[in-house]
Amino acid sequence: MADSTTPLLTADRLSKQFSVAGTWPWQKRVLSAVNDISFSIAPGETLSLVGESGCGKSTAGRMLVGLTTPSSGRILFEGRDVAALSSRQRHDLHRNVQLIFQDPYGSLNPRMTVGDLIAEPALLFGLADKRSVAARVSELLGLVGLADRHADRYPHEFSGGQRQRIGIARALAVEPRLIVCDEPVSALDVSVQAQIVNLLRSLQDRLGLSYLFISHGLSVVRHLSHRVAVMYLGNIVEIGPKGAIFARPAHPYTQALLAAAPVARPGARRARVVLAGDMPSPLNPPSGCRFHPRCPFAIERCQREIPTLTSGEDGRLVACHRWRELAAHPAEAPSVRHSPRTAQLLALYRNAAAGSGHRIGIS
Ligand code: SF4
């Protein structure tokens, strides 16, 4: 039996590798999508997973809802190892942990009415019968800000924001305790994003839901989260309370992500940490700290030694050899380090510009 301090869900050293075909049919390569990540989510809490596309955050979310099997590590729900559950208990777990997709249209059967789409999971899990299901559908439509008349319409008759509301109502139909929200607003207009985020917040207050919120939009994350985990190339590089992470990001990658995010207040200043190059391929990750080819603070040690998460006083964990030193002596990032290919292109541009006598604005 879980006590009040037991996290609702715990990811314990989760990893996921995919086998990928090489150039030749007999060649097999290993893509390391998620590496040894650990976190927990308390009842009523929102933990956000942020990072660039391809950093493994969606794979982590899919493992939690059972759509992808971890290669190693454990998932605990209320302290119980999911792998050791009976099929009946696993059925219960699937009811308790639901997923909201980025593109709800892709997950809604276009031949079913909205009423049937919302009724289906409630009937399947025995949470309503044929007589009571209409009232339940009406209640769920009201919860997500839609009207009863919408029940007879089809998904294609709705806007993107309304379809996301239908997706949320469908997830709520089974009375979950945790919802994994995989980029639920990134395909929506900014004004609609705010409506959906406010809806998720009010549902959390009313129903005591927990969220794992997967996003690359930091303004949304700031609005919704209690804690934030930053992922880079399959690893969590920093995790901690939202206030600490946004006020004083400790990992150079977190600093770069925040520096790249738009600022709402005109004239507001941020530390400049500029990333060079693209994220390396997870098929061939760099040695040592995976961030070292792009890190403006990298030293020789970073190339050979993998940093582990170490804890700070404000409840955060950071995976960087130099984070305490950098926090004690905050410095401007040195000039931008370009990848060899980018440096080569810039040299070509400069030479061409010098030959033509034109000035170009590349530094
Ligand atoms: Fe940068 Fe080194 Fe820290 Fe990695 S360990 S983030 S390369 S300073």
Tab-separated table of C-alpha atoms and ligand atoms in Angstrom:
chain	number	residue	atom	x	y	z
A	1	MET	CA	0.000	0.000	0.000
A	2	ALA	CA	1.415	3.428	-0.957
A	3	ASP	CA	1.877	5.999	1.827
A	4	SER	CA	1.467	9.741	1.308
A	5	THR	CA	5.192	10.202	0.575
A	6	THR	CA	5.354	7.501	-2.114
A	7	PRO	CA	5.708	9.064	-5.579
A	8	LEU	CA	2.865	8.271	-7.942
A	9	LEU	CA	5.299	7.186	-10.617
A	10	THR	CA	9.046	6.577	-10.592
A	11	ALA	CA	11.354	6.011	-13.536
A	12	ASP	CA	14.387	4.180	-12.180
A	13	ARG	CA	17.461	4.135	-14.463
A	14	LEU	CA	15.393	3.743	-17.625
A	15	SER	CA	17.194	3.144	-20.916
A	16	LYS	CA	16.000	2.411	-24.424
A	17	GLN	CA	18.115	1.268	-27.348
A	18	PHE	CA	16.799	0.623	-30.835
A	19	SER	CA	18.448	-1.641	-33.372
A	20	VAL	CA	18.830	0.231	-36.669
A	21	ALA	CA	19.724	-1.209	-40.095
A	22	GLY	CA	23.134	-0.089	-41.367
A	23	THR	CA	24.242	0.588	-44.933
A	24	TRP	CA	24.209	-3.144	-45.703
A	25	PRO	CA	21.439	-5.569	-44.697
A	26	TRP	CA	23.751	-7.529	-42.366
A	27	GLN	CA	24.904	-4.399	-40.559
A	28	LYS	CA	23.078	-3.529	-37.361
A	29	ARG	CA	23.668	-0.356	-35.392
A	30	VAL	CA	22.427	0.603	-31.950
A	31	LEU	CA	20.590	3.858	-31.467
A	32	SER	CA	20.681	4.885	-27.846
A	33	ALA	CA	17.495	6.953	-27.466
A	34	VAL	CA	17.307	7.136	-23.661
A	35	ASN	CA	20.198	6.537	-21.259
A	36	ASP	CA	19.812	5.701	-17.634
A	37	ILE	CA	17.284	8.374	-16.689
A	38	SER	CA	15.616	8.563	-13.277
A	39	PHE	CA	12.858	10.811	-11.973
A	40	SER	CA	9.677	10.640	-9.962
A	41	ILE	CA	6.315	12.374	-10.147
A	42	ALA	CA	4.280	13.080	-7.006
A	43	PRO	CA	0.472	13.065	-6.889
A	44	GLY	CA	-0.848	16.382	-8.254
A	45	GLU	CA	2.578	17.373	-9.613
A	46	THR	CA	3.661	18.435	-13.096
A	47	LEU	CA	7.135	17.406	-14.195
A	48	SER	CA	8.213	18.805	-17.559
A	49	LEU	CA	10.703	17.066	-19.828
A	50	VAL	CA	12.336	19.603	-22.131
A	51	GLY	CA	15.006	19.464	-24.804
A	52	GLU	CA	15.588	19.700	-28.549
A	53	SER	CA	13.872	17.349	-31.013
A	54	GLY	CA	15.486	13.919	-30.923
A	55	CYS	CA	16.721	14.185	-27.316
A	56	GLY	CA	14.641	11.146	-26.248
A	57	LYS	CA	11.885	12.884	-24.296
A	58	SER	CA	9.019	11.348	-26.288
A	59	THR	CA	10.580	7.873	-26.049
A	60	ALA	CA	10.726	8.341	-22.267
A	61	GLY	CA	7.018	9.275	-22.238
A	62	ARG	CA	6.072	6.295	-24.398
A	63	MET	CA	7.866	3.940	-22.004
A	64	LEU	CA	5.844	5.296	-19.088
A	65	VAL	CA	2.518	4.587	-20.800
A	66	GLY	CA	3.611	1.129	-21.969
A	67	LEU	CA	3.826	1.905	-25.709
A	68	THR	CA	7.574	1.210	-25.748
A	69	THR	CA	9.316	-1.466	-23.682
A	70	PRO	CA	12.410	-0.247	-21.795
A	71	SER	CA	15.699	-1.987	-22.638
A	72	SER	CA	16.652	-1.721	-18.969
A	73	GLY	CA	15.522	-0.023	-15.778
A	74	ARG	CA	12.252	-0.080	-13.867
A	75	ILE	CA	8.987	1.823	-13.793
A	76	LEU	CA	7.294	1.926	-10.414
A	77	PHE	CA	3.662	2.949	-10.002
A	78	GLU	CA	2.889	3.810	-6.373
A	79	GLY	CA	6.043	1.939	-5.405
A	80	ARG	CA	5.162	-1.272	-7.275
A	81	ASP	CA	7.334	-2.480	-10.144
A	82	VAL	CA	5.180	-2.425	-13.277
A	83	ALA	CA	7.059	-5.410	-14.761
A	84	ALA	CA	6.005	-7.561	-11.769
A	85	LEU	CA	2.277	-6.721	-12.007
A	86	SER	CA	-0.336	-9.316	-12.910
A	87	SER	CA	-2.270	-8.761	-16.146
A	88	ARG	CA	-5.265	-7.523	-14.130
A	89	GLN	CA	-3.059	-4.983	-12.309
A	90	ARG	CA	-1.472	-3.933	-15.581
A	91	HIS	CA	-4.931	-3.311	-17.033
A	92	ASP	CA	-5.538	-1.015	-14.047
A	93	LEU	CA	-2.233	0.713	-14.628
A	94	HIS	CA	-3.123	1.475	-18.248
A	95	ARG	CA	-6.277	3.126	-16.994
A	96	ASN	CA	-4.302	5.212	-14.509
A	97	VAL	CA	-1.654	6.444	-16.952
A	98	GLN	CA	-2.980	8.056	-20.124
A	99	LEU	CA	-1.333	9.825	-23.067
A	100	ILE	CA	-2.288	13.004	-24.916
A	101	PHE	CA	-0.730	13.320	-28.360
A	102	GLN	CA	0.657	16.305	-30.240
A	103	ASP	CA	-1.684	15.572	-33.137
A	104	PRO	CA	-5.009	14.485	-31.633
A	105	TYR	CA	-6.505	14.142	-35.125
A	106	GLY	CA	-4.209	11.193	-35.818
A	107	SER	CA	-5.487	9.418	-32.687
A	108	LEU	CA	-9.220	10.063	-33.305
A	109	ASN	CA	-11.085	7.632	-35.558
A	110	PRO	CA	-12.560	9.924	-38.257
A	111	ARG	CA	-15.579	7.596	-38.691
A	112	MET	CA	-16.696	7.887	-35.082
A	113	THR	CA	-18.649	10.769	-33.576
A	114	VAL	CA	-17.068	12.674	-30.721
A	115	GLY	CA	-19.642	11.184	-28.339
A	116	ASP	CA	-18.669	7.636	-29.351
A	117	LEU	CA	-14.952	8.466	-29.167
A	118	ILE	CA	-15.302	9.628	-25.570
A	119	ALA	CA	-17.727	6.853	-24.587
A	120	GLU	CA	-15.506	4.066	-25.969
A	121	PRO	CA	-12.762	4.069	-23.267
A	122	ALA	CA	-15.310	4.565	-20.445
A	123	LEU	CA	-17.244	1.474	-21.645
A	124	LEU	CA	-14.073	-0.518	-22.263
A	125	PHE	CA	-12.833	-0.017	-18.694
A	126	GLY	CA	-16.284	-0.555	-17.158
A	127	LEU	CA	-16.551	3.013	-15.848
A	128	ALA	CA	-19.951	3.531	-17.492
A	129	ASP	CA	-22.664	1.299	-18.941
A	130	LYS	CA	-24.911	1.832	-21.939
A	131	ARG	CA	-27.506	3.660	-19.859
A	132	SER	CA	-25.147	6.004	-18.024
A	133	VAL	CA	-22.601	6.655	-20.751
A	134	ALA	CA	-24.460	9.585	-22.381
A	135	ALA	CA	-24.474	11.484	-19.082
A	136	ARG	CA	-20.775	10.713	-18.610
A	137	VAL	CA	-19.955	11.981	-22.125
A	138	SER	CA	-21.904	15.175	-21.415
A	139	GLU	CA	-20.000	15.656	-18.146
A	140	LEU	CA	-16.618	15.151	-19.850
A	141	LEU	CA	-17.486	17.530	-22.700
A	142	GLY	CA	-18.355	20.150	-20.080
A	143	LEU	CA	-15.085	19.517	-18.218
A	144	VAL	CA	-13.028	20.331	-21.318
A	145	GLY	CA	-15.124	23.331	-22.357
A	146	LEU	CA	-17.207	21.731	-25.138
A	147	ALA	CA	-21.003	21.561	-25.383
A	148	ASP	CA	-23.388	18.597	-25.568
A	149	ARG	CA	-24.207	19.425	-29.207
A	150	HIS	CA	-20.591	18.595	-30.132
A	151	ALA	CA	-21.167	14.916	-29.273
A	152	ASP	CA	-22.870	14.207	-32.622
A	153	ARG	CA	-20.154	15.745	-34.773
A	154	TYR	CA	-17.075	14.159	-36.346
A	155	PRO	CA	-13.402	15.069	-35.614
A	156	HIS	CA	-12.886	16.784	-38.995
A	157	GLU	CA	-15.551	19.366	-38.065
A	158	PHE	CA	-13.380	20.789	-35.250
A	159	SER	CA	-10.407	23.148	-35.040
A	160	GLY	CA	-6.996	21.986	-33.735
A	161	GLY	CA	-7.655	23.351	-30.254
A	162	GLN	CA	-11.097	21.707	-30.077
A	163	ARG	CA	-9.615	18.389	-31.216
A	164	GLN	CA	-7.062	18.626	-28.430
A	165	ARG	CA	-9.964	19.168	-25.999
A	166	ILE	CA	-11.605	16.008	-27.392
A	167	GLY	CA	-8.306	14.128	-26.889
A	168	ILE	CA	-8.188	15.342	-23.278
A	169	ALA	CA	-11.837	14.327	-22.677
A	170	ARG	CA	-11.069	10.873	-24.084
A	171	ALA	CA	-8.075	10.546	-21.739
A	172	LEU	CA	-10.187	11.716	-18.764
A	173	ALA	CA	-12.925	9.195	-19.570
A	174	VAL	CA	-10.987	6.471	-17.755
A	175	GLU	CA	-10.332	8.603	-14.644
A	176	PRO	CA	-6.526	8.531	-14.882
A	177	ARG	CA	-4.152	9.725	-12.156
A	178	LEU	CA	-1.274	10.621	-14.472
A	179	ILE	CA	-1.404	12.031	-18.000
A	180	VAL	CA	1.654	12.047	-20.230
A	181	CYS	CA	1.235	15.121	-22.432
A	182	ASP	CA	3.496	14.694	-25.475
A	183	GLU	CA	3.911	18.169	-27.019
A	184	PRO	CA	0.150	18.752	-26.661
A	185	VAL	CA	0.217	22.407	-27.728
A	186	SER	CA	3.185	22.717	-30.075
A	187	ALA	CA	1.012	22.370	-33.211
A	188	LEU	CA	-1.472	25.036	-32.046
A	189	ASP	CA	-1.611	28.823	-32.457
A	190	VAL	CA	-0.214	30.759	-29.483
A	191	SER	CA	-3.640	31.992	-28.292
A	192	VAL	CA	-5.044	28.455	-28.453
A	193	GLN	CA	-1.944	27.104	-26.680
A	194	ALA	CA	-2.733	29.350	-23.715
A	195	GLN	CA	-6.327	28.068	-23.583
A	196	ILE	CA	-5.231	24.421	-23.560
A	197	VAL	CA	-2.517	25.038	-20.950
A	198	ASN	CA	-5.042	26.856	-18.730
A	199	LEU	CA	-7.474	23.966	-19.211
A	200	LEU	CA	-4.791	21.449	-18.145
A	201	ARG	CA	-4.063	23.545	-15.047
A	202	SER	CA	-7.682	23.846	-14.023
A	203	LEU	CA	-8.224	20.091	-14.554
A	204	GLN	CA	-5.218	19.424	-12.334
A	205	ASP	CA	-6.701	21.609	-9.588
A	206	ARG	CA	-10.139	20.003	-9.862
A	207	LEU	CA	-9.142	16.369	-10.317
A	208	GLY	CA	-5.721	16.185	-8.594
A	209	LEU	CA	-4.045	14.939	-11.781
A	210	SER	CA	-0.299	14.518	-12.238
A	211	TYR	CA	1.298	15.404	-15.570
A	212	LEU	CA	4.482	14.492	-17.354
A	213	PHE	CA	4.590	17.413	-19.759
A	214	ILE	CA	6.889	16.881	-22.742
A	215	SER	CA	7.712	20.064	-24.595
A	216	HIS	CA	10.350	22.192	-26.258
A	217	GLY	CA	8.344	25.383	-25.569
A	218	LEU	CA	9.878	26.865	-22.432
A	219	SER	CA	7.240	29.548	-21.860
A	220	VAL	CA	4.549	26.856	-21.655
A	221	VAL	CA	6.738	24.769	-19.344
A	222	ARG	CA	7.302	27.740	-17.045
A	223	HIS	CA	3.560	28.311	-16.777
A	224	LEU	CA	2.556	24.729	-16.052
A	225	SER	CA	5.395	22.911	-14.239
A	226	HIS	CA	6.351	22.317	-10.653
A	227	ARG	CA	9.657	20.712	-11.611
A	228	VAL	CA	11.650	20.602	-14.841
A	229	ALA	CA	13.991	17.944	-16.264
A	230	VAL	CA	16.255	18.985	-19.142
A	231	MET	CA	17.278	16.228	-21.573
A	232	TYR	CA	20.171	16.202	-23.997
A	233	LEU	CA	20.932	13.294	-26.332
A	234	GLY	CA	19.077	10.745	-24.183
A	235	ASN	CA	20.374	11.942	-20.790
A	236	ILE	CA	18.881	14.136	-18.098
A	237	VAL	CA	21.456	16.896	-17.636
A	238	GLU	CA	19.579	18.966	-15.060
A	239	ILE	CA	16.452	18.401	-12.987
A	240	GLY	CA	14.979	20.495	-10.205
A	241	PRO	CA	12.275	22.891	-9.039
A	242	LYS	CA	10.966	25.174	-11.788
A	243	GLY	CA	11.858	28.379	-9.900
A	244	ALA	CA	15.496	27.350	-9.441
A	245	ILE	CA	15.952	26.140	-13.023
A	246	PHE	CA	14.457	29.259	-14.630
A	247	ALA	CA	16.078	31.750	-12.226
A	248	ARG	CA	19.570	30.205	-12.160
A	249	PRO	CA	20.059	27.517	-14.808
A	250	ALA	CA	23.218	25.624	-13.823
A	251	HIS	CA	24.000	23.332	-16.761
A	252	PRO	CA	25.442	25.090	-19.829
A	253	TYR	CA	22.823	23.372	-22.011
A	254	THR	CA	19.962	24.616	-19.814
A	255	GLN	CA	21.491	28.097	-19.996
A	256	ALA	CA	21.612	27.877	-23.788
A	257	LEU	CA	17.990	26.679	-24.020
A	258	LEU	CA	16.812	29.557	-21.831
A	259	ALA	CA	18.968	32.066	-23.696
A	260	ALA	CA	17.325	30.974	-26.967
A	261	ALA	CA	13.759	31.300	-25.631
A	262	PRO	CA	11.881	34.544	-26.357
A	263	VAL	CA	11.705	37.017	-23.444
A	264	ALA	CA	8.295	38.522	-22.630
A	265	ARG	CA	9.755	41.750	-21.138
A	266	PRO	CA	11.376	44.067	-23.690
A	267	GLY	CA	14.898	45.015	-22.630
A	268	ALA	CA	15.239	42.035	-20.238
A	269	ARG	CA	18.780	40.611	-20.273
A	270	ARG	CA	19.839	36.992	-20.185
A	271	ALA	CA	23.220	35.287	-19.940
A	272	ARG	CA	24.476	34.609	-23.442
A	273	VAL	CA	25.344	30.971	-24.017
A	274	VAL	CA	25.223	30.242	-27.711
A	275	LEU	CA	25.199	26.691	-29.035
A	276	ALA	CA	27.428	25.777	-31.919
A	277	GLY	CA	26.431	23.138	-34.477
A	278	ASP	CA	23.673	20.552	-34.359
A	279	MET	CA	22.923	17.866	-31.832
A	280	PRO	CA	25.188	14.842	-32.580
A	281	SER	CA	23.611	11.613	-33.831
A	282	PRO	CA	22.509	9.203	-31.078
A	283	LEU	CA	23.956	6.475	-33.354
A	284	ASN	CA	27.407	7.846	-32.676
A	285	PRO	CA	27.301	9.890	-29.460
A	286	PRO	CA	30.401	11.830	-28.367
A	287	SER	CA	32.641	10.388	-25.652
A	288	GLY	CA	32.607	11.749	-22.099
A	289	CYS	CA	30.028	14.489	-21.651
A	290	ARG	CA	27.731	14.184	-24.646
A	291	PHE	CA	27.387	17.942	-24.762
A	292	HIS	CA	31.124	18.673	-25.008
A	293	PRO	CA	31.359	19.317	-28.810
A	294	ARG	CA	28.859	22.183	-28.391
A	295	CYS	CA	29.727	23.409	-24.919
A	296	PRO	CA	31.547	26.748	-24.698
A	297	PHE	CA	32.959	25.730	-21.275
A	298	ALA	CA	34.312	22.285	-22.248
A	299	ILE	CA	37.719	21.256	-20.924
A	300	GLU	CA	39.834	18.206	-21.672
A	301	ARG	CA	38.218	16.204	-18.842
A	302	CYS	CA	34.789	16.632	-20.490
A	303	GLN	CA	35.901	14.596	-23.516
A	304	ARG	CA	36.838	11.509	-21.531
A	305	GLU	CA	34.711	11.459	-18.373
A	306	ILE	CA	30.928	11.109	-18.267
A	307	PRO	CA	29.516	13.569	-15.687
A	308	THR	CA	27.044	12.147	-13.171
A	309	LEU	CA	24.153	14.038	-11.596
A	310	THR	CA	25.251	15.828	-8.429
A	311	SER	CA	22.887	17.645	-6.111
A	312	GLY	CA	22.746	21.346	-5.298
A	313	GLU	CA	21.355	23.021	-2.202
A	314	ASP	CA	18.118	24.099	-3.865
A	315	GLY	CA	16.958	20.587	-4.733
A	316	ARG	CA	18.391	20.434	-8.238
A	317	LEU	CA	20.631	17.757	-9.760
A	318	VAL	CA	23.144	18.705	-12.453
A	319	ALA	CA	25.348	16.532	-14.693
A	320	CYS	CA	28.341	18.756	-15.440
A	321	HIS	CA	31.942	18.618	-14.217
A	322	ARG	CA	32.122	22.404	-13.905
A	323	TRP	CA	28.702	23.531	-12.789
A	324	ARG	CA	29.665	24.580	-9.248
A	325	GLU	CA	32.701	26.473	-10.524
A	326	LEU	CA	30.627	28.174	-13.241
A	327	ALA	CA	27.878	29.030	-10.743
A	328	ALA	CA	30.467	30.584	-8.395
A	329	HIS	CA	32.082	32.624	-11.192
A	330	PRO	CA	29.408	33.288	-13.795
A	331	ALA	CA	31.091	34.357	-16.995
A	332	GLU	CA	30.007	35.333	-20.451
A	333	ALA	CA	30.332	32.448	-22.885
A	334	PRO	CA	33.471	32.690	-24.961
A	335	SER	CA	33.033	33.365	-28.664
A	336	VAL	CA	30.855	30.914	-30.538
A	337	ARG	CA	32.546	27.615	-31.398
A	338	HIS	CA	31.423	26.397	-34.804
A	339	SER	CA	31.466	22.791	-35.964
A	340	PRO	CA	34.265	22.030	-38.499
A	341	ARG	CA	31.730	21.940	-41.368
A	342	THR	CA	30.166	25.288	-40.369
A	343	ALA	CA	33.612	26.848	-39.872
A	344	GLN	CA	34.574	25.669	-43.374
A	345	LEU	CA	31.427	27.215	-44.904
A	346	LEU	CA	31.982	30.492	-43.041
A	347	ALA	CA	35.584	30.630	-44.318
A	348	LEU	CA	34.296	30.123	-47.880
A	349	TYR	CA	31.757	32.933	-47.422
A	350	ARG	CA	34.396	35.250	-45.992
A	351	ASN	CA	36.792	34.539	-48.857
A	352	ALA	CA	34.025	35.066	-51.423
A	353	ALA	CA	33.012	38.325	-49.737
A	354	ALA	CA	36.634	39.524	-49.584
A	355	GLY	CA	37.024	38.765	-53.322
A	356	SER	CA	33.837	40.648	-54.278
A	357	GLY	CA	34.549	43.600	-52.022
A	358	HIS	CA	31.122	43.198	-50.312
A	359	ARG	CA	30.718	43.087	-46.546
A	360	ILE	CA	28.727	40.245	-45.088
A	361	GLY	CA	27.489	39.981	-41.538
A	362	ILE	CA	28.844	36.625	-40.464
A	363	SER	CA	31.043	36.461	-37.375
B	1	SF4	FE1	30.274	21.531	-20.686
B	1	SF4	FE2	32.068	19.930	-19.575
B	1	SF4	FE3	29.922	20.614	-18.220
B	1	SF4	FE4	29.732	18.938	-20.279
B	1	SF4	S1	30.807	18.552	-18.377
B	1	SF4	S2	28.390	20.642	-19.850
B	1	SF4	S3	31.254	19.786	-21.671
B	1	SF4	S4	31.564	21.983	-18.921
